[in-house]
Coordinates of C-alpha atoms in Angstrom, one line a residue:
X573 CA -34.4 138.1 175.8
X574 CA -32.4 140.0 178.4
X575 CA -29.2 138.6 176.8
X576 CA -30.3 139.6 173.3
X577 CA -31.4 143.1 174.2
X578 CA -28.3 143.8 176.3
X579 CA -25.9 142.6 173.7
X580 CA -27.6 144.8 171.0
X581 CA -25.9 147.8 172.5
X582 CA -22.4 146.3 172.1
X583 CA -23.3 145.0 168.6
X584 CA -24.3 148.5 167.5
X585 CA -21.1 150.0 168.9
X586 CA -19.1 147.2 167.2
X587 CA -20.8 147.9 163.8
X588 CA -20.2 151.7 164.2
X589 CA -16.5 151.0 164.9
X590 CA -16.2 148.7 161.9
X591 CA -17.9 151.3 159.7
X592 CA -15.7 154.1 161.0
X593 CA -12.6 152.1 160.5
X594 CA -13.3 152.1 156.8
X595 CA -11.9 155.6 157.0
X596 CA -8.4 154.1 157.2
X597 CA -8.7 152.2 154.0
X598 CA -8.4 148.7 155.6
X599 CA -9.7 146.8 158.5
X600 CA -6.4 145.1 159.0
X601 CA -5.5 147.4 161.9
X602 CA -2.3 145.7 162.9
X603 CA -0.6 147.9 160.2
X604 CA -1.8 151.3 161.3
X605 CA -2.8 151.0 165.0
X606 CA 0.5 152.2 166.4
X607 CA 0.7 155.2 164.0
X608 CA -2.9 156.3 164.2
X609 CA -3.6 155.7 167.9
X610 CA -3.3 159.4 168.8
X611 CA -6.0 160.5 166.2
X612 CA -9.3 161.6 167.7
X613 CA -11.1 159.2 165.3
X614 CA -9.1 156.3 166.5
X615 CA -9.8 157.3 170.1
X616 CA -13.6 157.4 169.3
X617 CA -13.2 153.9 167.6
X618 CA -11.4 152.7 170.7
X619 CA -14.3 154.0 172.9
X620 CA -16.8 152.2 170.8
X621 CA -14.8 149.0 170.9
X622 CA -14.6 149.4 174.7
X623 CA -18.3 149.8 174.9
X624 CA -18.8 146.7 172.8
X625 CA -16.3 144.8 175.0
X626 CA -18.1 145.9 178.2
X627 CA -21.4 144.6 176.9
X628 CA -20.0 141.4 175.6
X629 CA -18.0 140.6 178.7
X630 CA -20.8 141.7 181.0
X631 CA -19.2 144.5 183.0
X632 CA -21.1 147.0 185.0
X633 CA -23.6 148.4 183.9
X634 CA -24.4 145.6 181.5
X635 CA -23.6 142.7 183.9
X636 CA -27.2 141.5 184.6
X637 CA -27.5 139.3 181.6
X638 CA -24.7 136.8 182.5
X639 CA -26.3 135.3 185.7
X640 CA -29.7 135.4 184.0
X641 CA -28.4 133.4 181.1
X642 CA -28.1 130.4 183.4
X643 CA -31.5 129.3 182.5
X644 CA -29.9 127.9 179.3
X645 CA -29.0 124.2 179.1
X646 CA -25.7 123.3 180.8
X647 CA -23.7 122.3 177.8
X648 CA -24.5 125.7 176.3
X649 CA -23.3 127.3 179.6
X650 CA -20.2 125.2 179.6
X651 CA -19.2 126.3 176.2
X652 CA -20.7 129.8 175.9
X653 CA -20.9 131.3 179.3
X654 CA -17.6 130.1 180.7
X655 CA -15.0 130.5 178.0
X656 CA -16.3 131.5 174.6
X657 CA -18.8 134.3 174.3
X658 CA -18.0 136.2 177.5
X659 CA -14.3 136.4 176.7
X660 CA -14.8 137.8 173.3
X661 CA -14.8 141.3 174.7
X662 CA -11.6 140.7 176.6
X663 CA -10.0 139.4 173.5
X664 CA -11.2 142.4 171.5
X665 CA -9.6 144.7 174.1
X666 CA -6.4 142.6 174.0
X667 CA -6.2 143.3 170.3
X668 CA -7.0 147.0 170.7
X669 CA -4.9 147.6 173.8
X670 CA -2.6 150.2 172.2
X671 CA -5.6 152.5 171.7
X672 CA -6.8 152.1 175.2
X673 CA -3.5 152.8 177.0
X674 CA -2.8 156.4 176.1
X675 CA -6.2 157.7 177.1
X676 CA -8.3 158.1 180.2
X677 CA -10.5 155.2 179.1
X678 CA -8.1 152.7 180.7
X679 CA -8.5 154.2 184.1
X680 CA -12.3 154.2 183.8
X681 CA -12.1 150.5 182.7
X682 CA -10.0 149.7 185.7
X683 CA -12.6 151.2 188.0
X684 CA -15.5 149.6 186.3
X685 CA -14.0 146.1 186.0
X686 CA -12.7 146.2 189.5
X687 CA -16.2 147.0 190.8
X688 CA -17.6 144.2 188.6
X689 CA -15.1 141.8 190.1
X690 CA -16.1 142.9 193.6
X691 CA -19.8 142.9 193.0
X692 CA -19.8 139.4 191.4
X693 CA -17.7 137.9 194.2
X694 CA -20.0 139.5 196.8
X695 CA -23.1 138.3 195.0
X696 CA -22.0 134.7 194.7
X697 CA -21.6 134.4 198.4
X698 CA -25.4 134.9 198.9
X699 CA -26.7 132.8 195.9
X700 CA -28.4 129.5 196.2
X701 CA -28.5 128.5 192.5
X702 CA -25.6 126.2 191.6
X703 CA -25.2 127.5 188.0
X704 CA -25.7 131.1 189.0
X705 CA -22.9 130.8 191.5
X706 CA -20.6 129.6 188.8
X707 CA -21.8 132.3 186.4
X708 CA -21.0 135.0 189.0
X709 CA -17.6 133.4 189.5
X710 CA -17.1 133.7 185.7
X711 CA -18.1 137.4 186.0
X712 CA -15.6 137.9 188.8
X713 CA -12.8 136.4 186.7
X714 CA -13.8 138.5 183.7
X715 CA -13.5 141.6 185.9
X716 CA -10.0 140.4 186.9
X717 CA -9.0 140.0 183.3
X718 CA -10.4 143.3 182.2
X719 CA -8.8 145.2 185.1
X720 CA -5.3 143.7 184.6
X721 CA -5.8 144.4 180.9
X722 CA -6.6 148.1 181.6
X723 CA -3.3 148.3 183.6
X724 CA -1.4 147.4 180.5
X725 CA -0.6 143.7 181.1
X726 CA -2.4 142.3 178.2
X727 CA -0.4 139.0 178.0
X728 CA -1.4 138.2 181.6
X729 CA -5.0 138.8 180.7
X730 CA -4.8 136.4 177.8
X731 CA -3.0 133.8 180.0
X732 CA -5.7 134.0 182.6
X733 CA -8.3 133.8 179.9
X734 CA -6.9 130.5 178.7
X735 CA -6.5 128.9 182.1
X736 CA -9.9 130.1 183.3
X737 CA -11.5 128.7 180.2
X738 CA -10.2 125.2 181.1
X739 CA -11.2 124.9 184.7
X740 CA -14.4 126.9 184.4
X741 CA -15.7 124.6 181.6
X742 CA -14.8 121.6 183.8
X743 CA -16.8 123.3 186.7
X744 CA -19.8 123.7 184.4
X745 CA -19.7 120.2 183.2
X746 CA -19.5 118.8 186.7
X747 CA -22.4 121.1 187.7
X748 CA -24.4 119.8 184.8
X749 CA -23.8 116.2 185.9
X750 CA -24.8 117.1 189.4
X751 CA -28.0 118.9 188.3
X752 CA -28.9 116.0 186.0
X753 CA -28.5 113.5 188.9
X754 CA -30.4 115.7 191.3
X755 CA -33.3 115.4 188.9
X756 CA -32.9 119.0 187.5
X757 CA -32.9 120.8 190.8
X758 CA -30.3 123.5 190.9
X759 CA -30.7 124.6 194.5
X760 CA -27.6 123.9 196.5
X761 CA -29.6 123.7 199.7
X762 CA -31.1 120.5 198.4
X763 CA -27.7 118.9 197.8
X764 CA -25.3 117.5 200.4
X765 CA -23.0 114.5 200.8
X766 CA -22.5 114.4 197.1
X767 CA -18.9 113.3 197.7
X768 CA -20.2 110.0 198.9
X769 CA -22.8 109.4 196.1
X770 CA -20.9 111.0 193.1
X771 CA -17.2 110.5 193.8
X772 CA -15.7 111.0 190.3
X773 CA -17.8 114.1 189.6
X774 CA -16.9 115.6 192.9
X775 CA -13.2 114.9 192.5
X776 CA -13.2 116.8 189.2
X777 CA -15.3 119.5 190.8
X778 CA -12.9 119.9 193.6
X779 CA -9.8 120.1 191.3
X780 CA -11.5 122.8 189.2
X781 CA -12.6 124.6 192.3
X782 CA -9.1 124.6 193.8
X783 CA -7.7 125.8 190.4
X784 CA -10.2 128.6 190.6
X785 CA -9.1 129.6 194.1
X786 CA -5.5 129.7 193.1
X787 CA -4.2 126.6 194.8
X788 CA -0.4 126.4 194.3
X789 CA 0.8 124.2 191.4
X790 CA -2.6 124.2 189.7
X791 CA -3.3 126.1 186.5
X792 CA -5.2 129.0 188.1
X793 CA -2.3 129.7 190.5
X794 CA 0.2 130.6 187.8
X795 CA -2.1 133.1 186.1
X796 CA -3.8 134.5 189.1
X797 CA -0.8 134.8 191.3
X798 CA 1.2 136.5 188.5
X799 CA -1.7 139.0 188.1
X800 CA -1.8 139.8 191.8
X801 CA 2.0 140.1 191.9
X802 CA 1.9 142.6 189.0
X803 CA -0.8 144.5 190.8
X804 CA 1.5 144.7 193.9
X805 CA 4.4 145.8 191.8
X806 CA 2.4 148.4 189.9
X807 CA 1.4 152.0 190.7
X808 CA -2.2 151.7 191.8
X809 CA -4.1 153.4 194.5
X810 CA -5.4 151.7 197.7
X811 CA -8.9 151.4 196.4
X812 CA -7.9 149.3 193.3
X813 CA -5.6 147.3 195.5
X814 CA -8.4 146.5 198.0
X815 CA -10.7 145.5 195.1
X816 CA -8.2 143.1 193.7
X817 CA -7.3 141.4 196.9
X818 CA -10.7 141.4 198.6
X819 CA -12.3 140.0 195.4
X820 CA -9.7 137.2 195.4
X821 CA -10.6 136.4 199.0
X822 CA -14.3 136.4 198.1
X823 CA -13.5 133.8 195.4
X824 CA -12.1 131.4 197.9
X825 CA -15.0 132.2 200.2
X826 CA -17.8 131.3 197.7
X827 CA -15.9 128.3 196.4
X828 CA -15.7 126.7 199.8
X829 CA -19.3 127.7 200.6
X830 CA -20.2 125.7 197.5
X831 CA -18.2 122.8 198.6
X832 CA -19.7 123.0 202.1
X833 CA -23.3 123.1 200.8
X834 CA -22.9 120.4 198.2
X835 CA -20.2 117.9 199.1
X836 CA -20.4 117.6 202.9
X837 CA -23.2 117.0 205.4
X838 CA -26.4 115.1 204.9
X839 CA -28.4 114.7 201.7
X840 CA -31.1 117.2 202.0
X841 CA -33.3 116.4 199.0
X842 CA -35.7 114.3 201.1

């Protein structure tokens, strides 16, 4: 219900943008976006599209529904909440990136998505639900995509969207296998020494986790390192710089916390 009611806001903004774009005689906006992007109507349409993308991709202030949606079954989460539904807003902004760039909305989006990335990474370090940790990790990577998109590097955002979809779906499927074998308990404090009892699942889990952390020569390294390199080469202030790099450090932190709680030690379910 929280997901439905939060997403209504973005749906209303999307329908308003669609209805207003009838003004231009066509919805095939690839033909007129570069000419009409300085119109005040097109700027309002871009603001509506950005509101829709912020609710669909769960940025602040609409970010509460994504970790709460982890009550869904795990195949649903592996498809919908890792790579499909929550990246629709990012893809919409990739398509509309010309409208965003010559306006103050891009700077606002950089602030909001950087804070989303930081908040999700900080929250995942204190969470004890396995799927909720992975959901907050998804939220952190969505903030990374949105913030690099608002700096103008839309191809890097799309590349990170694709690589993140691959390893995050693998993480969710491994988590679903672990939860099923733990007899539907999602608490990571109950787990432990899973690398002895479920070696194949834990191997895939570790590979996906290292790709998420940006281990060199894995898929996440190429997109994430390129994004961070472009942040270092760009003209951003020290606050945005701190948000990018500290959130990347927090990603490594909660990933290895997850490995520490679930893979190593003693089996705590008894």
